[in-house]
Coordinates of C-alpha atoms in Angstrom, one line a residue:
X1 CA 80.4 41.5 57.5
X2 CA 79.3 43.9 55.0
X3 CA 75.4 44.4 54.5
X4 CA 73.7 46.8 52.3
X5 CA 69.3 46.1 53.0
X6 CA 67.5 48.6 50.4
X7 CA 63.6 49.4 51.4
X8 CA 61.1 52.0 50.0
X9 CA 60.5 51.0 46.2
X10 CA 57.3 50.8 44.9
X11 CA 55.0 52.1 42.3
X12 CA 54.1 56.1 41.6
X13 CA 52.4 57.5 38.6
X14 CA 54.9 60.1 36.7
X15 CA 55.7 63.5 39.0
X16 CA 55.1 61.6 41.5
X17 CA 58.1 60.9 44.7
X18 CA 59.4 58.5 46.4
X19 CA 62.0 57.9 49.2
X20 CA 63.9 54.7 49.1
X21 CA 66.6 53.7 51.5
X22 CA 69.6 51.7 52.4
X23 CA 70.8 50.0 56.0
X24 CA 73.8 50.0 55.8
X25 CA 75.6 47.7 58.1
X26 CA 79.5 45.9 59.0
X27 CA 81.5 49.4 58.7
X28 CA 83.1 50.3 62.1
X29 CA 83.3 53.8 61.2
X30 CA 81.5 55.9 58.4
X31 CA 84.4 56.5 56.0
X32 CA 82.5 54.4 53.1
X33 CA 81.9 55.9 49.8
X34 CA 77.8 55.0 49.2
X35 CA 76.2 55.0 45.8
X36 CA 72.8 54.5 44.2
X37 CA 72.5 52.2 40.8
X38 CA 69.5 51.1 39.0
X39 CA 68.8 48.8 35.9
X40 CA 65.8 48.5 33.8
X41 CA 65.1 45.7 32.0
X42 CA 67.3 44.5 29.1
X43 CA 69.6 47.5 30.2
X44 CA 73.1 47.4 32.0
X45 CA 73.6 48.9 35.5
X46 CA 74.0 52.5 35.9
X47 CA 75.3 55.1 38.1
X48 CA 72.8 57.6 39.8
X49 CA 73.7 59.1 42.6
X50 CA 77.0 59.0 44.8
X51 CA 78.2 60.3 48.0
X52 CA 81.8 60.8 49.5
X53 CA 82.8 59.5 52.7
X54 CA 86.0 62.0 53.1
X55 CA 84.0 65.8 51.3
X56 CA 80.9 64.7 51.2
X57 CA 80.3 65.7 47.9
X58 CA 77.6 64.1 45.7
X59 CA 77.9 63.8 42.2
X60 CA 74.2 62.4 39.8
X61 CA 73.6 61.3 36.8
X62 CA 72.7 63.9 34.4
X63 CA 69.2 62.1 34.3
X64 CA 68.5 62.8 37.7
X65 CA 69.9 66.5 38.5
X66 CA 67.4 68.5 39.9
X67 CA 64.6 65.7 40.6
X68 CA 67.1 63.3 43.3
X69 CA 69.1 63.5 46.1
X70 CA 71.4 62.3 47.7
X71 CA 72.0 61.8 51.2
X72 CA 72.7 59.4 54.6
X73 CA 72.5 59.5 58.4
X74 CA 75.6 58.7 59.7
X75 CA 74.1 57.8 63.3
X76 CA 71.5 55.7 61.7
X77 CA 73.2 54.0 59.5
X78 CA 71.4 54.8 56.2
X79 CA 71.1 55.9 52.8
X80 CA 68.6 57.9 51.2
X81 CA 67.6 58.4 47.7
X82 CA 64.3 61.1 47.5
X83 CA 63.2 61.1 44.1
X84 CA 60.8 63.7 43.2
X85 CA 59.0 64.5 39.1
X86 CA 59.6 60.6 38.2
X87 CA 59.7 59.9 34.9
X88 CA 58.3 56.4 33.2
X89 CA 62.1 56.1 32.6
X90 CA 63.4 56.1 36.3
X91 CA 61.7 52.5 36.0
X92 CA 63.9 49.8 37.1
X93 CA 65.6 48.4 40.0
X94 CA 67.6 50.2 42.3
X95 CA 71.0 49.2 44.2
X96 CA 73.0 50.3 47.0
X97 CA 76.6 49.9 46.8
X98 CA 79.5 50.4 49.2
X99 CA 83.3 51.0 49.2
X100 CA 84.3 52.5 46.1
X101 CA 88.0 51.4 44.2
X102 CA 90.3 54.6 44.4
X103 CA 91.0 56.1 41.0
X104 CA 87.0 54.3 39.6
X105 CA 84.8 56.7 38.4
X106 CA 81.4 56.9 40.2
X107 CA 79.1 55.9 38.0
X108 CA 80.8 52.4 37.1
X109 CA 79.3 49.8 38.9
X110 CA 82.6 47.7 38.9
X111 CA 84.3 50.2 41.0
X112 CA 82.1 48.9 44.2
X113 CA 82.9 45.8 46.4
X114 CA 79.5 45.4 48.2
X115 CA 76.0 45.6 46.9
X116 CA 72.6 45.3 48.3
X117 CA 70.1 42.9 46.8
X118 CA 67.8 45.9 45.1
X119 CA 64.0 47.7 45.9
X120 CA 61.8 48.0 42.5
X121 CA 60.9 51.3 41.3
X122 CA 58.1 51.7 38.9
X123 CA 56.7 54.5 37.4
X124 CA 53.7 54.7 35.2
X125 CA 52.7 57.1 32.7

């Protein structure tokens, strides 16, 4: 059984960082496409940060390049999102999702079967 346990959220005043991170659990083997999400209030879901399981090539938002990254430990079992010069607008909840569709872009959340149950991030002005 799939499980996806986010941890790390809080609250930081703008250009400040945080960490947060994903267990990620249920996958015998670590050839699982991993992506971060977020959505602030009223908003819909979106993409910001992804990782492949076969290159291990990460793709971001445009909203985030240069300020996140990306990144797991295999032997552990985790995901990592550090998030450095937040912005009031990173504000929201973040998600960990696992197991991308084939052929779905990214960034859409449809595109991922299993998703964790979210860590607030706030960030004031």
């Amino acid at each position: 059984q799939v499980q996806l346990v986010e941890s790390g959220g809080g609250s930081v005043q703008a250009g400040g960082s945080l960490r947060i991170s994903c267990a990620v659990s249920g996958y015998t083997d670590n050839r699982v496409s991993l992506a971060w999400f977020r959505q602030a209030p009223g908003k819909g879901r979106e993409g910001v940060a992804a990782i492949d399981y076969g290159t291990g090539g990460t793709y971001y938002a445009d909203s985030v390049k240069g300020r996140f990254t990306i990144s797991k430990d295999n032997e552990k079992k985790m995901l990592y999102l550090q998030m450095n010069s937040l912005k009031p607008v990173d504000t929201g909840m973040y998600y960990c999702a696992a197991e991308k569709q084939y052929g779905v872009a990214w960034y859409n959340p449809a595109g991922f079967h299993y998703w964790g149950q979210g860590t607030q991030v706030t960030v004031s002005s």
